């Protein structure tokens, strides 16, 4: 199966959890741009931000996205800020594979990310960051999957349908 599916969305939208579940259910490799960045940098995200600034992290993240996309079949999870960079938005918009935007309400994100420590941008004013990014998320995706109040198993099934629908038309 020559298959690819990309997940985008704000921190806490479920990208990592759902990519892992979907990969497991289909026996497909899972690539996560955050993981690729930390592996390549040999540093956790907080440290990359403090040593290289957000700009350094974004450069690494762009390369990680390009690298992840060379892998097929694969489920690809991206960092929540990937869409802040015009070059990444261009790449995502040019894809013909499903680019699924996972959405969640601010209350749900707050609940899911309670106690998070390795997310330097998940600070007090994250709701305004989210509002600022919303247009970029929708412009970069070709599918939207709301996740608030929905079970992981149900969401995996929905993603499964997207995968099947696309492979039928391949
Ligand atoms: C970020 C989201 C994080 C990570 C980094 C920056 C962002 O990924 O890439 O902390 O700018 O929203 P998750 O969305 O997986 O938390």
PDB file of C-alpha atoms and ligand atoms in Angstrom:
ATOM      1  CA  UNK A   1       0.000   0.000   0.000  1.00  0.00           C
ATOM      2  CA  UNK A   2       1.513   3.261  -1.184  1.00  0.00           C
ATOM      3  CA  UNK A   3      -0.312   5.338   1.326  1.00  0.00           C
ATOM      4  CA  UNK A   4       0.193   8.641   3.141  1.00  0.00           C
ATOM      5  CA  UNK A   5      -1.982  10.651   5.510  1.00  0.00           C
ATOM      6  CA  UNK A   6      -0.905  13.863   7.259  1.00  0.00           C
ATOM      7  CA  UNK A   7      -2.377  15.179  10.513  1.00  0.00           C
ATOM      8  CA  UNK A   8      -2.239  18.863  11.409  1.00  0.00           C
ATOM      9  CA  UNK A   9      -3.811  20.906  14.200  1.00  0.00           C
ATOM     10  CA  UNK A  10      -3.170  22.868  17.372  1.00  0.00           C
ATOM     11  CA  UNK A  11      -1.292  21.473  20.372  1.00  0.00           C
ATOM     12  CA  UNK A  12      -3.511  18.925  22.097  1.00  0.00           C
ATOM     13  CA  UNK A  13      -5.698  18.297  19.044  1.00  0.00           C
ATOM     14  CA  UNK A  14      -4.732  14.606  19.086  1.00  0.00           C
ATOM     15  CA  UNK A  15      -2.168  14.377  16.272  1.00  0.00           C
ATOM     16  CA  UNK A  16       0.306  12.164  18.104  1.00  0.00           C
ATOM     17  CA  UNK A  17      -2.271   9.893  19.762  1.00  0.00           C
ATOM     18  CA  UNK A  18      -4.278   9.366  16.578  1.00  0.00           C
ATOM     19  CA  UNK A  19      -1.276   8.894  14.317  1.00  0.00           C
ATOM     20  CA  UNK A  20       0.023   6.171  16.641  1.00  0.00           C
ATOM     21  CA  UNK A  21      -3.363   4.454  16.808  1.00  0.00           C
ATOM     22  CA  UNK A  22      -3.882   4.646  13.045  1.00  0.00           C
ATOM     23  CA  UNK A  23      -0.393   3.392  12.302  1.00  0.00           C
ATOM     24  CA  UNK A  24      -0.861   0.475  14.678  1.00  0.00           C
ATOM     25  CA  UNK A  25      -4.280  -0.425  13.263  1.00  0.00           C
ATOM     26  CA  UNK A  26      -2.925  -0.546   9.706  1.00  0.00           C
ATOM     27  CA  UNK A  27       0.609  -1.736  10.283  1.00  0.00           C
ATOM     28  CA  UNK A  28       1.919   1.526   8.828  1.00  0.00           C
ATOM     29  CA  UNK A  29       5.003   3.476   9.937  1.00  0.00           C
ATOM     30  CA  UNK A  30       4.305   6.662  11.890  1.00  0.00           C
ATOM     31  CA  UNK A  31       6.494   9.737  11.520  1.00  0.00           C
ATOM     32  CA  UNK A  32       6.157  12.705  13.839  1.00  0.00           C
ATOM     33  CA  UNK A  33       7.943  15.942  12.922  1.00  0.00           C
ATOM     34  CA  UNK A  34       8.508  16.792  16.630  1.00  0.00           C
ATOM     35  CA  UNK A  35      10.208  13.446  17.107  1.00  0.00           C
ATOM     36  CA  UNK A  36      12.301  13.806  13.955  1.00  0.00           C
ATOM     37  CA  UNK A  37      13.424  17.262  15.130  1.00  0.00           C
ATOM     38  CA  UNK A  38      14.406  16.146  18.641  1.00  0.00           C
ATOM     39  CA  UNK A  39      16.186  13.057  17.325  1.00  0.00           C
ATOM     40  CA  UNK A  40      18.136  15.074  14.814  1.00  0.00           C
ATOM     41  CA  UNK A  41      18.993  17.847  17.300  1.00  0.00           C
ATOM     42  CA  UNK A  42      19.702  15.452  20.196  1.00  0.00           C
ATOM     43  CA  UNK A  43      17.804  17.898  22.415  1.00  0.00           C
ATOM     44  CA  UNK A  44      14.269  18.153  23.779  1.00  0.00           C
ATOM     45  CA  UNK A  45      12.009  20.833  22.296  1.00  0.00           C
ATOM     46  CA  UNK A  46      12.384  23.225  25.266  1.00  0.00           C
ATOM     47  CA  UNK A  47      16.137  23.168  24.857  1.00  0.00           C
ATOM     48  CA  UNK A  48      16.012  23.765  21.099  1.00  0.00           C
ATOM     49  CA  UNK A  49      13.834  26.818  21.772  1.00  0.00           C
ATOM     50  CA  UNK A  50      16.176  28.171  24.439  1.00  0.00           C
ATOM     51  CA  UNK A  51      19.366  27.540  22.466  1.00  0.00           C
ATOM     52  CA  UNK A  52      18.226  28.328  18.926  1.00  0.00           C
ATOM     53  CA  UNK A  53      15.025  30.293  19.423  1.00  0.00           C
ATOM     54  CA  UNK A  54      11.734  29.539  17.708  1.00  0.00           C
ATOM     55  CA  UNK A  55      13.378  30.362  14.349  1.00  0.00           C
ATOM     56  CA  UNK A  56      15.896  27.554  14.825  1.00  0.00           C
ATOM     57  CA  UNK A  57      13.152  25.133  15.736  1.00  0.00           C
ATOM     58  CA  UNK A  58      11.084  26.142  12.683  1.00  0.00           C
ATOM     59  CA  UNK A  59      14.025  25.564  10.348  1.00  0.00           C
ATOM     60  CA  UNK A  60      14.525  22.104  11.751  1.00  0.00           C
ATOM     61  CA  UNK A  61      10.790  21.441  11.585  1.00  0.00           C
ATOM     62  CA  UNK A  62      10.638  22.375   7.901  1.00  0.00           C
ATOM     63  CA  UNK A  63      13.401  19.882   7.080  1.00  0.00           C
ATOM     64  CA  UNK A  64      11.648  17.255   9.209  1.00  0.00           C
ATOM     65  CA  UNK A  65       8.420  17.765   7.240  1.00  0.00           C
ATOM     66  CA  UNK A  66      10.198  17.373   3.899  1.00  0.00           C
ATOM     67  CA  UNK A  67      11.953  14.288   5.208  1.00  0.00           C
ATOM     68  CA  UNK A  68       8.739  12.725   6.571  1.00  0.00           C
ATOM     69  CA  UNK A  69       6.986  13.243   3.236  1.00  0.00           C
ATOM     70  CA  UNK A  70       9.603  11.176   1.411  1.00  0.00           C
ATOM     71  CA  UNK A  71       8.365   8.178   3.367  1.00  0.00           C
ATOM     72  CA  UNK A  72       5.513   6.161   1.837  1.00  0.00           C
ATOM     73  CA  UNK A  73       3.451   4.474   3.120  1.00  0.00           C
ATOM     74  CA  UNK A  74       3.285   6.517   6.312  1.00  0.00           C
ATOM     75  CA  UNK A  75       1.068   8.317   8.762  1.00  0.00           C
ATOM     76  CA  UNK A  76       2.635  11.710   9.436  1.00  0.00           C
ATOM     77  CA  UNK A  77       1.951  13.782  12.553  1.00  0.00           C
ATOM     78  CA  UNK A  78       3.118  17.403  12.529  1.00  0.00           C
ATOM     79  CA  UNK A  79       3.873  19.949  15.259  1.00  0.00           C
ATOM     80  CA  UNK A  80       1.082  22.418  16.012  1.00  0.00           C
ATOM     81  CA  UNK A  81       3.033  25.377  14.656  1.00  0.00           C
ATOM     82  CA  UNK A  82       3.977  23.844  11.299  1.00  0.00           C
ATOM     83  CA  UNK A  83       1.405  26.040   9.530  1.00  0.00           C
ATOM     84  CA  UNK A  84       2.983  29.271  10.830  1.00  0.00           C
ATOM     85  CA  UNK A  85       5.614  28.974   8.076  1.00  0.00           C
ATOM     86  CA  UNK A  86       4.605  29.917   4.538  1.00  0.00           C
ATOM     87  CA  UNK A  87       6.919  27.293   3.040  1.00  0.00           C
ATOM     88  CA  UNK A  88       5.209  24.546   5.070  1.00  0.00           C
ATOM     89  CA  UNK A  89       1.753  25.781   4.118  1.00  0.00           C
ATOM     90  CA  UNK A  90       2.804  25.666   0.481  1.00  0.00           C
ATOM     91  CA  UNK A  91       4.087  22.111   0.843  1.00  0.00           C
ATOM     92  CA  UNK A  92       0.903  20.959   2.621  1.00  0.00           C
ATOM     93  CA  UNK A  93      -1.353  22.658   0.071  1.00  0.00           C
ATOM     94  CA  UNK A  94       0.469  20.975  -2.791  1.00  0.00           C
ATOM     95  CA  UNK A  95      -0.171  17.461  -1.457  1.00  0.00           C
ATOM     96  CA  UNK A  96      -2.761  15.213  -3.064  1.00  0.00           C
ATOM     97  CA  UNK A  97      -2.861  12.832  -0.074  1.00  0.00           C
ATOM     98  CA  UNK A  98      -5.276  13.592   2.809  1.00  0.00           C
ATOM     99  CA  UNK A  99      -4.102  16.454   5.034  1.00  0.00           C
ATOM    100  CA  UNK A 100      -6.498  16.179   7.956  1.00  0.00           C
ATOM    101  CA  UNK A 101      -7.013  19.098  10.333  1.00  0.00           C
ATOM    102  CA  UNK A 102      -7.891  17.885  13.836  1.00  0.00           C
ATOM    103  CA  UNK A 103      -9.836  20.498  15.775  1.00  0.00           C
ATOM    104  CA  UNK A 104     -10.732  20.702  19.462  1.00  0.00           C
ATOM    105  CA  UNK A 105     -12.404  23.338  21.600  1.00  0.00           C
ATOM    106  CA  UNK A 106     -10.179  25.502  23.812  1.00  0.00           C
ATOM    107  CA  UNK A 107     -11.726  23.873  26.917  1.00  0.00           C
ATOM    108  CA  UNK A 108     -10.856  20.404  25.610  1.00  0.00           C
ATOM    109  CA  UNK A 109      -7.297  21.468  24.714  1.00  0.00           C
ATOM    110  CA  UNK A 110      -6.869  22.902  28.203  1.00  0.00           C
ATOM    111  CA  UNK A 111      -8.047  19.641  29.736  1.00  0.00           C
ATOM    112  CA  UNK A 112      -5.853  17.464  27.489  1.00  0.00           C
ATOM    113  CA  UNK A 113      -2.724  19.537  28.046  1.00  0.00           C
ATOM    114  CA  UNK A 114      -3.006  20.023  31.797  1.00  0.00           C
ATOM    115  CA  UNK A 115       0.479  19.367  33.179  1.00  0.00           C
ATOM    116  CA  UNK A 116       2.321  19.629  29.837  1.00  0.00           C
ATOM    117  CA  UNK A 117       5.964  20.634  30.300  1.00  0.00           C
ATOM    118  CA  UNK A 118       7.739  20.314  26.926  1.00  0.00           C
ATOM    119  CA  UNK A 119       5.612  22.790  24.965  1.00  0.00           C
ATOM    120  CA  UNK A 120       7.316  26.196  25.166  1.00  0.00           C
ATOM    121  CA  UNK A 121       4.459  27.940  23.328  1.00  0.00           C
ATOM    122  CA  UNK A 122       1.708  26.534  25.527  1.00  0.00           C
ATOM    123  CA  UNK A 123       1.732  29.580  27.780  1.00  0.00           C
ATOM    124  CA  UNK A 124      -0.940  31.804  29.247  1.00  0.00           C
ATOM    125  CA  UNK A 125      -1.983  33.419  25.993  1.00  0.00           C
ATOM    126  CA  UNK A 126      -2.303  30.194  23.971  1.00  0.00           C
ATOM    127  CA  UNK A 127      -5.981  30.901  23.071  1.00  0.00           C
ATOM    128  CA  UNK A 128      -4.888  33.991  21.124  1.00  0.00           C
ATOM    129  CA  UNK A 129      -2.156  31.949  19.432  1.00  0.00           C
ATOM    130  CA  UNK A 130      -4.838  29.473  18.442  1.00  0.00           C
ATOM    131  CA  UNK A 131      -7.125  32.220  17.116  1.00  0.00           C
ATOM    132  CA  UNK A 132      -4.265  33.725  15.126  1.00  0.00           C
ATOM    133  CA  UNK A 133      -3.475  30.363  13.534  1.00  0.00           C
ATOM    134  CA  UNK A 134      -6.985  29.165  12.711  1.00  0.00           C
ATOM    135  CA  UNK A 135      -7.024  30.520   9.161  1.00  0.00           C
ATOM    136  CA  UNK A 136      -3.671  28.897   8.423  1.00  0.00           C
ATOM    137  CA  UNK A 137      -4.899  25.535   9.663  1.00  0.00           C
ATOM    138  CA  UNK A 138      -7.949  25.530   7.425  1.00  0.00           C
ATOM    139  CA  UNK A 139      -5.966  26.815   4.446  1.00  0.00           C
ATOM    140  CA  UNK A 140      -3.411  24.010   4.813  1.00  0.00           C
ATOM    141  CA  UNK A 141      -5.816  21.053   5.185  1.00  0.00           C
ATOM    142  CA  UNK A 142      -8.078  19.294   2.699  1.00  0.00           C
ATOM    143  CA  UNK A 143     -10.183  17.562   5.398  1.00  0.00           C
ATOM    144  CA  UNK A 144     -11.384  18.584   8.886  1.00  0.00           C
ATOM    145  CA  UNK A 145     -12.054  16.215  11.775  1.00  0.00           C
ATOM    146  CA  UNK A 146     -13.520  17.691  14.981  1.00  0.00           C
ATOM    147  CA  UNK A 147     -12.301  15.720  18.007  1.00  0.00           C
ATOM    148  CA  UNK A 148     -13.991  17.378  20.992  1.00  0.00           C
ATOM    149  CA  UNK A 149     -15.852  14.863  23.144  1.00  0.00           C
ATOM    150  CA  UNK A 150     -15.154  11.980  20.781  1.00  0.00           C
ATOM    151  CA  UNK A 151     -13.493   8.686  21.651  1.00  0.00           C
ATOM    152  CA  UNK A 152     -10.139   7.806  20.121  1.00  0.00           C
ATOM    153  CA  UNK A 153     -11.610   4.611  18.644  1.00  0.00           C
ATOM    154  CA  UNK A 154     -14.330   6.605  16.888  1.00  0.00           C
ATOM    155  CA  UNK A 155     -11.805   9.082  15.501  1.00  0.00           C
ATOM    156  CA  UNK A 156      -9.565   6.274  14.274  1.00  0.00           C
ATOM    157  CA  UNK A 157     -12.557   4.837  12.439  1.00  0.00           C
ATOM    158  CA  UNK A 158     -13.227   8.170  10.760  1.00  0.00           C
ATOM    159  CA  UNK A 159      -9.604   8.405   9.663  1.00  0.00           C
ATOM    160  CA  UNK A 160      -9.850   4.829   8.465  1.00  0.00           C
ATOM    161  CA  UNK A 161     -12.794   5.833   6.257  1.00  0.00           C
ATOM    162  CA  UNK A 162     -10.752   8.672   4.795  1.00  0.00           C
ATOM    163  CA  UNK A 163      -7.959   6.209   4.014  1.00  0.00           C
ATOM    164  CA  UNK A 164     -10.349   3.741   2.379  1.00  0.00           C
ATOM    165  CA  UNK A 165     -12.156   6.423   0.400  1.00  0.00           C
ATOM    166  CA  UNK A 166      -8.856   7.640  -1.021  1.00  0.00           C
ATOM    167  CA  UNK A 167      -7.461   4.202  -1.859  1.00  0.00           C
ATOM    168  CA  UNK A 168     -10.653   3.345  -3.778  1.00  0.00           C
ATOM    169  CA  UNK A 169     -10.065   6.361  -5.975  1.00  0.00           C
ATOM    170  CA  UNK A 170      -6.347   5.702  -6.413  1.00  0.00           C
TER     171      UNK A 170
HETATM  172  C1  LIG B   1       4.290  23.818  18.768  1.00  0.00           C
HETATM  173  C2  LIG B   1       3.685  22.593  18.951  1.00  0.00           C
HETATM  174  C3  LIG B   1       4.416  21.413  19.428  1.00  0.00           C
HETATM  175  C4  LIG B   1       5.903  21.527  19.084  1.00  0.00           C
HETATM  176  C5  LIG B   1       6.455  22.818  19.578  1.00  0.00           C
HETATM  177  C6  LIG B   1       5.756  24.035  18.974  1.00  0.00           C
HETATM  178  C7  LIG B   1       3.473  24.962  18.310  1.00  0.00           C
HETATM  179  O1  LIG B   1       3.872  20.228  18.845  1.00  0.00           O
HETATM  180  O2  LIG B   1       6.102  21.406  17.710  1.00  0.00           O
HETATM  181  O3  LIG B   1       6.340  22.841  20.987  1.00  0.00           O
HETATM  182  O4  LIG B   1       4.039  25.976  17.872  1.00  0.00           O
HETATM  183  O5  LIG B   1       2.217  24.849  18.363  1.00  0.00           O
HETATM  184  P1  LIG B   1       2.464  19.559  19.315  1.00  0.00           P
HETATM  185  O6  LIG B   1       1.395  20.195  18.497  1.00  0.00           O
HETATM  186  O7  LIG B   1       2.632  18.121  18.977  1.00  0.00           O
HETATM  187  O8  LIG B   1       2.308  19.818  20.759  1.00  0.00           O
END
